[in-house]
CSV table of C-alpha atoms and ligand atoms in Angstrom, one decimal:
chain,number,residue,atom,x,y,z
A,242,MET,CA,-11.6,11.4,-11.7
A,243,ILE,CA,-10.2,7.9,-11.0
A,244,LEU,CA,-9.4,7.7,-7.3
A,245,ILE,CA,-7.3,4.8,-6.0
A,246,ASP,CA,-6.2,4.0,-2.4
A,247,THR,CA,-3.5,1.3,-2.3
A,248,HIS,CA,-3.6,0.3,1.3
A,249,CYS,CA,-6.1,-0.3,4.2
A,250,ASP,CA,-6.4,-2.7,7.1
A,251,THR,CA,-10.2,-2.8,7.0
A,252,LEU,CA,-10.5,-6.5,6.3
A,253,SER,CA,-8.4,-7.4,9.4
A,254,VAL,CA,-10.6,-5.1,11.5
A,255,MET,CA,-13.8,-6.7,10.0
A,256,ALA,CA,-12.4,-10.2,10.6
A,257,GLY,CA,-12.0,-9.2,14.3
A,258,LEU,CA,-8.2,-9.3,14.2
A,259,GLY,CA,-7.5,-5.7,15.3
A,260,GLY,CA,-4.0,-4.8,14.2
A,261,ASP,CA,-1.0,-3.4,15.8
A,262,TYR,CA,-3.1,-0.4,16.9
A,263,ASN,CA,-6.6,-0.1,18.4
A,264,ALA,CA,-7.9,1.3,15.2
A,265,PRO,CA,-11.5,2.6,15.2
A,266,PRO,CA,-13.4,-0.1,13.2
A,267,GLN,CA,-14.6,0.5,9.7
A,268,THR,CA,-13.2,3.8,8.8
A,269,ILE,CA,-13.8,2.5,5.3
A,270,THR,CA,-17.4,1.4,4.5
A,271,PRO,CA,-19.1,0.8,1.2
A,272,GLU,CA,-21.1,4.0,1.7
A,273,ARG,CA,-18.0,6.1,2.3
A,274,LEU,CA,-16.2,4.7,-0.7
A,275,ARG,CA,-19.2,5.9,-2.8
A,276,GLN,CA,-19.3,9.3,-1.1
A,277,GLY,CA,-15.6,9.8,-1.7
A,278,GLY,CA,-15.7,8.7,-5.3
A,279,VAL,CA,-13.2,5.9,-4.7
A,280,ALA,CA,-12.8,3.8,-7.8
A,281,ALA,CA,-10.5,1.2,-6.3
A,282,GLN,CA,-9.8,0.4,-2.6
A,283,ILE,CA,-7.0,-2.1,-2.2
A,284,CYS,CA,-7.5,-4.1,0.9
A,285,ALA,CA,-4.7,-5.9,2.6
A,286,LEU,CA,-4.8,-9.5,3.9
A,287,PHE,CA,-2.6,-8.8,7.0
A,288,ALA,CA,-0.3,-11.6,8.2
A,289,GLY,CA,-1.0,-10.6,11.8
A,290,VAL,CA,0.9,-9.0,14.7
A,291,GLU,CA,2.7,-12.3,15.6
A,292,GLY,CA,4.1,-12.7,12.1
A,293,PRO,CA,5.3,-16.2,11.1
A,294,ALA,CA,4.9,-17.3,14.8
A,295,GLY,CA,1.1,-16.7,14.6
A,296,ASN,CA,-1.2,-18.3,12.1
A,297,PRO,CA,-0.7,-16.0,9.1
A,298,ALA,CA,-2.4,-18.2,6.5
A,299,GLY,CA,-5.4,-18.8,8.8
A,300,LEU,CA,-5.8,-15.1,9.5
A,301,ALA,CA,-5.6,-14.3,5.8
A,302,ARG,CA,-8.4,-16.8,5.1
A,303,LYS,CA,-10.6,-15.1,7.7
A,304,GLN,CA,-10.0,-11.7,6.1
A,305,LEU,CA,-10.7,-13.1,2.6
A,306,ALA,CA,-14.1,-14.1,3.9
A,307,ALA,CA,-14.6,-10.6,5.3
A,308,LEU,CA,-14.5,-9.2,1.7
A,309,ARG,CA,-18.2,-10.1,1.6
A,310,CYS,CA,-18.9,-7.0,3.8
A,311,PHE,CA,-18.1,-5.0,0.6
A,312,THR,CA,-19.4,-7.3,-2.2
A,313,ASP,CA,-22.8,-7.8,-0.4
A,314,GLU,CA,-23.2,-4.0,-0.6
A,315,GLY,CA,-22.7,-4.0,-4.4
A,316,ILE,CA,-19.0,-3.0,-4.4
A,317,ARG,CA,-17.2,-5.0,-7.2
A,318,HIS,CA,-14.4,-7.3,-6.3
A,319,ILE,CA,-11.9,-6.9,-9.1
A,320,LYS,CA,-8.9,-9.0,-9.9
A,321,GLU,CA,-7.2,-6.9,-12.6
A,322,PHE,CA,-6.0,-3.3,-12.5
A,323,SER,CA,-7.6,-2.9,-15.9
A,324,GLU,CA,-11.0,-3.3,-14.4
A,325,ILE,CA,-10.8,-0.1,-12.4
A,326,ARG,CA,-13.5,2.3,-13.5
A,327,ASP,CA,-14.5,5.8,-12.5
A,328,GLY,CA,-17.9,5.9,-10.9
A,329,SER,CA,-17.9,2.2,-10.1
A,330,PRO,CA,-16.3,1.5,-6.7
A,331,SER,CA,-14.3,-1.7,-6.4
A,332,VAL,CA,-12.1,-3.5,-3.9
A,333,MET,CA,-8.9,-5.4,-4.8
A,334,LEU,CA,-6.8,-7.6,-2.6
A,335,SER,CA,-3.2,-7.3,-1.5
A,336,VAL,CA,-1.1,-9.2,1.0
A,337,GLU,CA,0.8,-7.5,3.9
A,338,GLY,CA,3.5,-9.9,5.1
A,339,GLY,CA,4.6,-12.6,2.7
A,340,GLU,CA,4.6,-15.2,5.6
A,341,VAL,CA,1.0,-15.9,4.5
A,342,PHE,CA,2.6,-17.9,1.7
A,343,GLU,CA,4.3,-20.2,4.2
A,344,GLY,CA,7.3,-20.5,2.0
A,345,SER,CA,5.3,-22.0,-0.9
A,346,LEU,CA,5.0,-20.8,-4.5
A,347,GLU,CA,1.9,-22.9,-4.8
A,348,SER,CA,0.3,-20.9,-2.0
A,349,LEU,CA,1.4,-17.7,-3.8
A,350,HIS,CA,-0.5,-18.9,-6.9
A,351,GLU,CA,-3.6,-19.6,-4.8
A,352,TYR,CA,-3.6,-16.0,-3.5
A,353,TYR,CA,-3.1,-14.8,-7.1
A,354,GLU,CA,-6.1,-16.8,-8.2
A,355,ALA,CA,-8.1,-15.2,-5.3
A,356,GLY,CA,-7.2,-11.8,-6.8
A,357,VAL,CA,-4.1,-10.7,-4.9
A,358,ARG,CA,-2.2,-8.3,-7.2
A,359,MET,CA,0.2,-6.7,-4.7
A,360,CYS,CA,2.3,-8.1,-1.8
A,361,ALA,CA,4.3,-6.4,0.9
A,362,LEU,CA,7.2,-8.9,1.2
A,363,THR,CA,7.4,-8.4,5.0
A,364,TRP,CA,5.4,-6.7,7.7
A,365,ASN,CA,7.4,-5.9,10.9
A,366,HIS,CA,8.9,-9.4,11.3
A,367,GLU,CA,11.6,-11.5,9.6
A,368,ASN,CA,9.8,-14.1,7.5
A,369,GLU,CA,10.7,-16.6,4.7
A,370,LEU,CA,11.2,-13.8,2.2
A,371,GLY,CA,13.4,-11.3,4.0
A,372,PHE,CA,13.9,-8.8,6.8
A,373,PRO,CA,11.8,-5.8,7.9
A,374,HIS,CA,12.7,-2.1,8.4
A,375,CYS,CA,12.8,-2.5,12.1
A,376,LYS,CA,15.2,-5.4,12.7
A,377,ASP,CA,18.3,-6.5,10.6
A,378,SER,CA,17.1,-4.0,8.0
A,379,GLU,CA,20.2,-4.1,6.0
A,380,LYS,CA,20.1,-7.9,5.4
A,381,PRO,CA,19.4,-9.0,1.8
A,382,LEU,CA,16.3,-10.8,0.5
A,383,LYS,CA,16.3,-14.6,1.2
A,384,PRO,CA,16.3,-17.3,-1.5
A,385,PHE,CA,12.6,-17.8,-1.1
A,386,GLY,CA,12.2,-14.0,-1.3
A,387,TRP,CA,13.8,-14.0,-4.7
A,388,GLU,CA,11.7,-17.0,-5.8
A,389,ALA,CA,8.6,-15.2,-4.8
A,390,VAL,CA,9.6,-11.9,-6.4
A,391,ARG,CA,10.5,-13.6,-9.7
A,392,GLU,CA,7.1,-15.3,-9.7
A,393,MET,CA,5.3,-12.0,-8.8
A,394,ASN,CA,7.1,-10.2,-11.6
A,395,ARG,CA,6.1,-13.0,-14.0
A,396,LEU,CA,2.5,-12.9,-12.9
A,397,GLY,CA,2.2,-9.1,-12.8
A,398,MET,CA,1.7,-8.8,-9.0
A,399,ALA,CA,3.2,-5.6,-7.6
A,400,VAL,CA,6.1,-6.0,-5.2
A,401,ASP,CA,5.5,-3.7,-2.2
A,402,VAL,CA,8.5,-2.4,-0.2
A,403,SER,CA,6.5,-0.7,2.6
A,404,HIS,CA,7.8,-2.3,5.9
A,405,LEU,CA,10.8,-4.0,4.1
A,406,GLY,CA,14.3,-3.4,5.3
A,407,THR,CA,16.8,-1.4,3.3
A,408,GLY,CA,18.8,-4.5,2.2
A,409,GLY,CA,15.8,-6.0,0.5
A,410,PHE,CA,14.8,-2.6,-0.9
A,411,TRP,CA,18.1,-2.0,-2.7
A,412,ASP,CA,18.2,-5.7,-3.8
A,413,LEU,CA,14.9,-5.1,-5.6
A,414,ILE,CA,16.0,-1.8,-7.1
A,415,GLU,CA,19.1,-3.4,-8.5
A,416,HIS,CA,17.9,-6.9,-9.6
A,417,ALA,CA,14.1,-7.2,-9.8
A,418,ASP,CA,12.7,-7.5,-13.4
A,419,LYS,CA,9.8,-5.1,-12.6
A,420,PRO,CA,9.7,-1.9,-10.7
A,421,PRO,CA,8.8,-2.2,-7.0
A,422,MET,CA,6.3,0.1,-5.2
A,423,ALA,CA,5.6,1.3,-1.7
A,424,SER,CA,1.9,1.0,-1.0
A,425,HIS,CA,1.8,3.1,2.2
A,426,SER,CA,4.9,5.1,3.1
A,427,CYS,CA,6.0,8.7,3.6
A,428,CYS,CA,9.1,10.8,3.4
A,429,LEU,CA,11.9,10.3,5.9
A,430,ALA,CA,13.3,13.8,5.3
A,431,ILE,CA,10.0,15.2,6.6
A,432,GLN,CA,9.4,12.8,9.5
A,433,PRO,CA,12.7,11.2,10.4
A,434,LYS,CA,11.3,9.5,13.5
A,435,HIS,CA,9.8,6.6,11.5
A,436,THR,CA,12.3,4.1,9.9
A,437,ARG,CA,9.5,2.9,7.6
A,438,ASN,CA,9.5,6.3,5.9
A,439,LEU,CA,11.5,6.4,2.6
A,440,SER,CA,14.8,8.3,2.3
A,441,ASP,CA,15.3,10.8,-0.5
A,442,ASP,CA,17.7,8.2,-2.1
A,443,GLN,CA,15.1,5.5,-1.9
A,444,ILE,CA,12.4,7.8,-3.4
A,445,ARG,CA,14.8,8.8,-6.3
A,446,ALA,CA,15.6,5.2,-6.9
A,447,LEU,CA,11.9,4.2,-7.0
A,448,VAL,CA,11.2,7.0,-9.4
A,449,GLU,CA,14.1,6.1,-11.7
A,450,ARG,CA,13.0,2.5,-11.8
A,451,GLY,CA,9.4,3.5,-12.7
A,452,GLY,CA,8.1,2.5,-9.3
A,453,TRP,CA,5.3,4.2,-7.3
A,454,ILE,CA,4.7,5.5,-3.8
A,455,GLY,CA,1.4,5.8,-1.9
A,456,ILE,CA,1.5,8.4,0.9
A,457,ASN,CA,0.4,7.0,4.2
A,458,PHE,CA,-2.2,9.1,6.1
A,459,CYS,CA,-0.9,8.1,9.6
A,460,SER,CA,-0.4,11.3,11.6
A,461,ALA,CA,2.8,10.0,13.2
A,462,PHE,CA,4.4,9.3,9.8
A,463,LEU,CA,3.5,12.7,8.5
A,464,SER,CA,4.1,15.1,11.3
A,465,ASP,CA,4.8,15.6,15.0
A,466,GLU,CA,1.3,16.7,15.6
A,467,ARG,CA,-2.1,15.4,14.3
A,468,ALA,CA,-1.8,15.7,10.6
A,469,THR,CA,-4.1,17.5,8.2
A,470,ALA,CA,-4.5,17.4,4.4
A,471,PHE,CA,-1.6,19.9,4.2
A,472,ASN,CA,0.9,17.3,5.6
A,473,ILE,CA,-0.1,14.8,2.9
A,474,ASP,CA,0.3,17.6,0.3
A,475,ARG,CA,3.7,18.4,1.7
A,476,ASN,CA,4.9,14.8,1.4
A,477,ILE,CA,3.6,14.6,-2.2
A,478,ALA,CA,5.4,17.9,-3.0
A,479,ARG,CA,8.7,16.5,-1.7
A,480,ILE,CA,8.3,13.4,-3.9
A,481,ALA,CA,7.5,15.8,-6.8
A,482,ASP,CA,10.7,17.8,-6.1
A,483,LEU,CA,12.6,14.5,-6.3
A,484,GLY,CA,11.2,14.0,-9.8
A,485,GLY,CA,8.3,11.8,-8.8
A,486,ILE,CA,5.2,13.8,-9.7
A,487,LYS,CA,4.1,10.9,-11.9
A,488,ASN,CA,5.1,8.3,-9.3
A,489,VAL,CA,3.0,9.2,-6.3
A,490,GLY,CA,-0.5,8.7,-5.0
A,491,PHE,CA,-2.5,7.6,-1.9
A,492,GLY,CA,-2.0,4.6,0.4
A,493,SER,CA,-4.2,5.8,3.3
A,494,ASP,CA,-3.7,2.9,5.7
A,495,PHE,CA,-7.2,3.7,7.0
A,496,ASP,CA,-8.4,1.2,9.7
A,497,GLY,CA,-4.7,0.4,10.5
A,498,ILE,CA,-3.7,3.8,11.9
A,499,PRO,CA,-4.5,5.2,15.3
A,500,CYS,CA,-5.2,8.7,14.2
A,501,ASN,CA,-6.6,9.9,10.9
A,502,PRO,CA,-5.8,13.4,9.7
A,503,ILE,CA,-8.1,16.2,10.5
A,504,GLY,CA,-10.4,16.7,7.5
A,505,VAL,CA,-9.4,13.4,6.0
A,506,ASP,CA,-11.1,11.1,8.4
A,507,GLY,CA,-12.1,8.5,5.9
A,508,PRO,CA,-12.6,7.9,2.2
A,509,HIS,CA,-15.7,10.1,2.2
A,510,GLN,CA,-13.4,13.1,2.8
A,511,PHE,CA,-11.1,12.5,-0.1
A,512,PRO,CA,-12.7,15.5,-1.8
A,513,ASN,CA,-11.2,17.7,0.9
A,514,LEU,CA,-7.7,16.3,0.2
A,515,LEU,CA,-8.1,16.8,-3.5
A,516,ASP,CA,-9.1,20.5,-2.9
A,517,THR,CA,-6.0,21.0,-0.9
A,518,LEU,CA,-3.8,19.4,-3.6
A,519,GLY,CA,-5.5,21.6,-6.2
A,520,LYS,CA,-4.0,24.7,-4.5
A,521,ARG,CA,-0.4,23.5,-5.3
A,522,PHE,CA,-0.7,21.2,-8.2
A,523,SER,CA,-2.3,21.5,-11.7
A,524,LYS,CA,-5.6,19.6,-12.6
A,525,GLU,CA,-3.6,17.0,-14.6
A,526,GLU,CA,-1.2,16.5,-11.7
A,527,VAL,CA,-4.0,16.0,-9.2
A,528,GLU,CA,-5.6,13.5,-11.5
A,529,GLY,CA,-2.3,11.7,-11.7
A,530,ILE,CA,-1.9,11.7,-7.9
A,531,ALA,CA,-5.5,10.6,-7.4
A,532,GLY,CA,-5.2,7.4,-9.5
A,533,LEU,CA,-3.8,7.8,-13.0
A,534,ASN,CA,-0.2,7.6,-11.8
A,535,PHE,CA,-0.9,4.2,-10.2
A,536,LEU,CA,-2.7,2.9,-13.3
A,537,GLU,CA,0.4,3.9,-15.4
A,538,TYR,CA,2.6,2.1,-12.8
A,539,ALA,CA,0.3,-1.0,-13.1
A,540,ARG,CA,0.9,-1.0,-16.9
A,541,ARG,CA,4.6,-1.4,-16.2
A,542,LEU,CA,4.1,-4.6,-14.3
B,60,ZN,ZN1,1.4,-1.5,7.1
């Protein structure tokens, strides 16, 4: 079974940058990726907690260097979604916070050359591209945001709406050439306390556009209590009820969340989660959720 996880903050932890939480370091290790049967772990280059006011490009470079922690242990660094193979674990790069481009398309091209194939336009700060979910959420994408999105659409780099405000989200749904995706988000109808979770209308719109949603494993996004595999299952079921059984998968956020679910404490425990999903969903549906849905999405880029 091809298993894909579209978001983690492991590189920022390895680069000594922490994150917005005191995450336990290295939930994701080469050994655990092998144990869990993960075919592709997408690793974010995180712009940093200070956003554009910090040194986003410098921080991203440090994290790029940390990729060696995986490749030195025989994990492949792949640059194309088509290189994802069952039984051969790999890492891929994404960007979390478009401020790492420093307002330059040339810089975006450099990240593409380095293998970045997904970019969250914002983290929790306003940047050159647009506005986050937590401040001025309803404001539209900025002119450089559109320049970057057009270029990402042309290159086949996924446009990630996790952390983006609602204004930017609906702009992309209505006007982007390619379907956007949410690499690590959950359902607002299940956990309304988190403005980063997606409303039913947003989920339906992503499904209708041929987008994709990776469920975040952060307990606080899933539930009022410490989550279990059941809470992840419940979020996937809601997306399925909204028509998205072929548009959903995993975006664990491991190493970026303060509290992993019980029984899903790292990639080595993916088999537990797949067992839980197998009680509700068919074998084909579980294979889709595990990775095939994402590969189908990638073919639409
Ligand atoms: Zn995030």
